[in-house]
Backbone as JSON, one array per atom type, in Angstrom:
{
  "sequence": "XXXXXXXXXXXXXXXXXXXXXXXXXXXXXXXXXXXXXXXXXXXXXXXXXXXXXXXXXXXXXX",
  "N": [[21.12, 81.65, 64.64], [22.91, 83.35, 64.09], [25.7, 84.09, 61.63], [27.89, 84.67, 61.38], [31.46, 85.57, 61.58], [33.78, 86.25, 63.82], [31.7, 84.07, 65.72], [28.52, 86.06, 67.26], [27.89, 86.91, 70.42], [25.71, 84.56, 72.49], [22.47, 84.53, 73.46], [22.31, 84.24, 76.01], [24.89, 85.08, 77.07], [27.12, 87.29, 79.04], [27.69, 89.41, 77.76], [25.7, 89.48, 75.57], [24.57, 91.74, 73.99], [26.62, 92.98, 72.53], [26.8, 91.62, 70.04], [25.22, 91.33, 66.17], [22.87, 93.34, 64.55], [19.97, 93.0, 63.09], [17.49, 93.86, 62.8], [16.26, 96.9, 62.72], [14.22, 99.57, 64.21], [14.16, 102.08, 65.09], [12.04, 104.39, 65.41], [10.34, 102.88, 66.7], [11.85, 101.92, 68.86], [13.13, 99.95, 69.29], [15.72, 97.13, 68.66], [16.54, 94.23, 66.87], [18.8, 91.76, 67.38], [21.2, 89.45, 66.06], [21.03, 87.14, 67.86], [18.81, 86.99, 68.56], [18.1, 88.22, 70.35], [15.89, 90.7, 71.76], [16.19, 94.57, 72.05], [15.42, 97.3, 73.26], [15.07, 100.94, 73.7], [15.38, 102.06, 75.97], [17.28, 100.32, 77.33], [16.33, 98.16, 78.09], [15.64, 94.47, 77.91], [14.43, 91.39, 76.06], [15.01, 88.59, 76.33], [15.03, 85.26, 73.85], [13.88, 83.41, 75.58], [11.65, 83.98, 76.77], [12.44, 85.67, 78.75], [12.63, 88.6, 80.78], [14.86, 91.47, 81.11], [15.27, 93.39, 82.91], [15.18, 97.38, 82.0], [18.48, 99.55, 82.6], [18.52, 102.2, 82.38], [19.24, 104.67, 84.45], [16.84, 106.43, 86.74], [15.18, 109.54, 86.55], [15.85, 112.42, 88.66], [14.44, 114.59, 90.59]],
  "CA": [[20.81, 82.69, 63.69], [24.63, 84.05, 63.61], [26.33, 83.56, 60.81], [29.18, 86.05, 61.37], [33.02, 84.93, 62.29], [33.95, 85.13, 64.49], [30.43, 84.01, 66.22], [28.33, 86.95, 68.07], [27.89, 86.03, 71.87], [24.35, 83.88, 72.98], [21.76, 85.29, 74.23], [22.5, 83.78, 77.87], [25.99, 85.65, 77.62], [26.97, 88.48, 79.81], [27.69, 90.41, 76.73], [24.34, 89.58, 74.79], [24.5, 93.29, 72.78], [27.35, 92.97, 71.35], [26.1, 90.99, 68.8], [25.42, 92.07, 64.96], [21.84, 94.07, 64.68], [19.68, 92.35, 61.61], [16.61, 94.42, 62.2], [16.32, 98.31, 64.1], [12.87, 100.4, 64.0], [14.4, 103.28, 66.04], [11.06, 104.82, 65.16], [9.41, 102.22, 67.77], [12.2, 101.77, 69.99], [13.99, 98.52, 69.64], [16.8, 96.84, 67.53], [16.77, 92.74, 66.93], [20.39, 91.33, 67.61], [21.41, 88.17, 65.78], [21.2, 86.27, 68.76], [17.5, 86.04, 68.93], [17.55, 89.24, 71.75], [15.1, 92.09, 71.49], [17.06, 95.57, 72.77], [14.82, 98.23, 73.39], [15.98, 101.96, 73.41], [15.27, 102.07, 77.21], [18.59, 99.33, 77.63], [15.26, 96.95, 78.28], [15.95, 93.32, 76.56], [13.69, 90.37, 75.94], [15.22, 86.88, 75.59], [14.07, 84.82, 73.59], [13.13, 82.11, 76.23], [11.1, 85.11, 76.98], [12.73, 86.61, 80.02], [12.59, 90.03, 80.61], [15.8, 92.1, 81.22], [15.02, 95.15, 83.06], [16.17, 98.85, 81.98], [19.5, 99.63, 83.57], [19.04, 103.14, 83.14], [18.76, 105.02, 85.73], [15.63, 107.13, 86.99], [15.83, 110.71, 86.42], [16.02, 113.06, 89.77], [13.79, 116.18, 90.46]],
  "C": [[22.09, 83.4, 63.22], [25.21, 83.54, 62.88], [27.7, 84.19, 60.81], [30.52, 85.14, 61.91], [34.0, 86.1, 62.64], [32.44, 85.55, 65.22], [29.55, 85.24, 66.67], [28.14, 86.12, 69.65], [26.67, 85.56, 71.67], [24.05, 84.65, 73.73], [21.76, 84.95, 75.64], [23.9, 84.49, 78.3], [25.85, 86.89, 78.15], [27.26, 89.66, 78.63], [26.91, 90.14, 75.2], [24.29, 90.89, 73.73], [25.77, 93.41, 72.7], [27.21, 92.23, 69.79], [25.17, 92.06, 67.71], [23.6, 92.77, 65.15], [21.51, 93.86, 63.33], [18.32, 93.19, 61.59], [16.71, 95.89, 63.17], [15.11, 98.93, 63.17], [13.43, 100.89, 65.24], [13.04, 104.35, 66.37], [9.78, 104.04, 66.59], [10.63, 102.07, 69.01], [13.16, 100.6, 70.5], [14.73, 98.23, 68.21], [16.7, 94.67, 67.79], [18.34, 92.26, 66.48], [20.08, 89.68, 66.65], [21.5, 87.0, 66.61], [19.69, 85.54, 69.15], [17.41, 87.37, 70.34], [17.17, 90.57, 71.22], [15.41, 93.36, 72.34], [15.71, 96.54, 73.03], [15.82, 99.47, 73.92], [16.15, 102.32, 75.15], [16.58, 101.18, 77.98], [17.85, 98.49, 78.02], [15.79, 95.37, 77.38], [14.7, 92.34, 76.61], [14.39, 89.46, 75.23], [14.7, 86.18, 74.57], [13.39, 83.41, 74.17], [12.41, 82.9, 76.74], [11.14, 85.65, 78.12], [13.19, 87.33, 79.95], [14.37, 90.44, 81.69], [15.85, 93.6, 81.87], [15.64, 96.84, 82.8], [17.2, 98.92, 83.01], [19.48, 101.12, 83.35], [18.37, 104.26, 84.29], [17.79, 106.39, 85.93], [16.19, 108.81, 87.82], [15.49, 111.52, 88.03], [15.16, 114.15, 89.76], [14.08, 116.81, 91.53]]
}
């Protein structure tokens, strides 16, 4: 799906979000990367071999 130069990374790389951002509905919560990976505003991802990425951030304290 990347057409950009120089490339964006694959969605199997360790730096997956760096890659260019072709669709964002901040309004719902997620941004679609040119790689084919679904971000969510939570730092959540979804592959698209459809494995889940769990939130990295971290759970608030009371």
């Amino acid at each position: 799906m990347c057409t950009h130069t120089p490339k964006c990374p694959t969605a199997d790389s360790p730096d997956r979000e760096a890659a260019h951002v072709v669709a964002a509905h901040p309004e719902q919560g997620w941004s679609l990367l040119c790689n084919s990976v679904l971000v969510f505003e939570d730092t959540g991802e979804l592959l698209p071999d459809g494995r889940i990425i769990a939130s990295r951030r971290p759970l608030a304290t009371v």
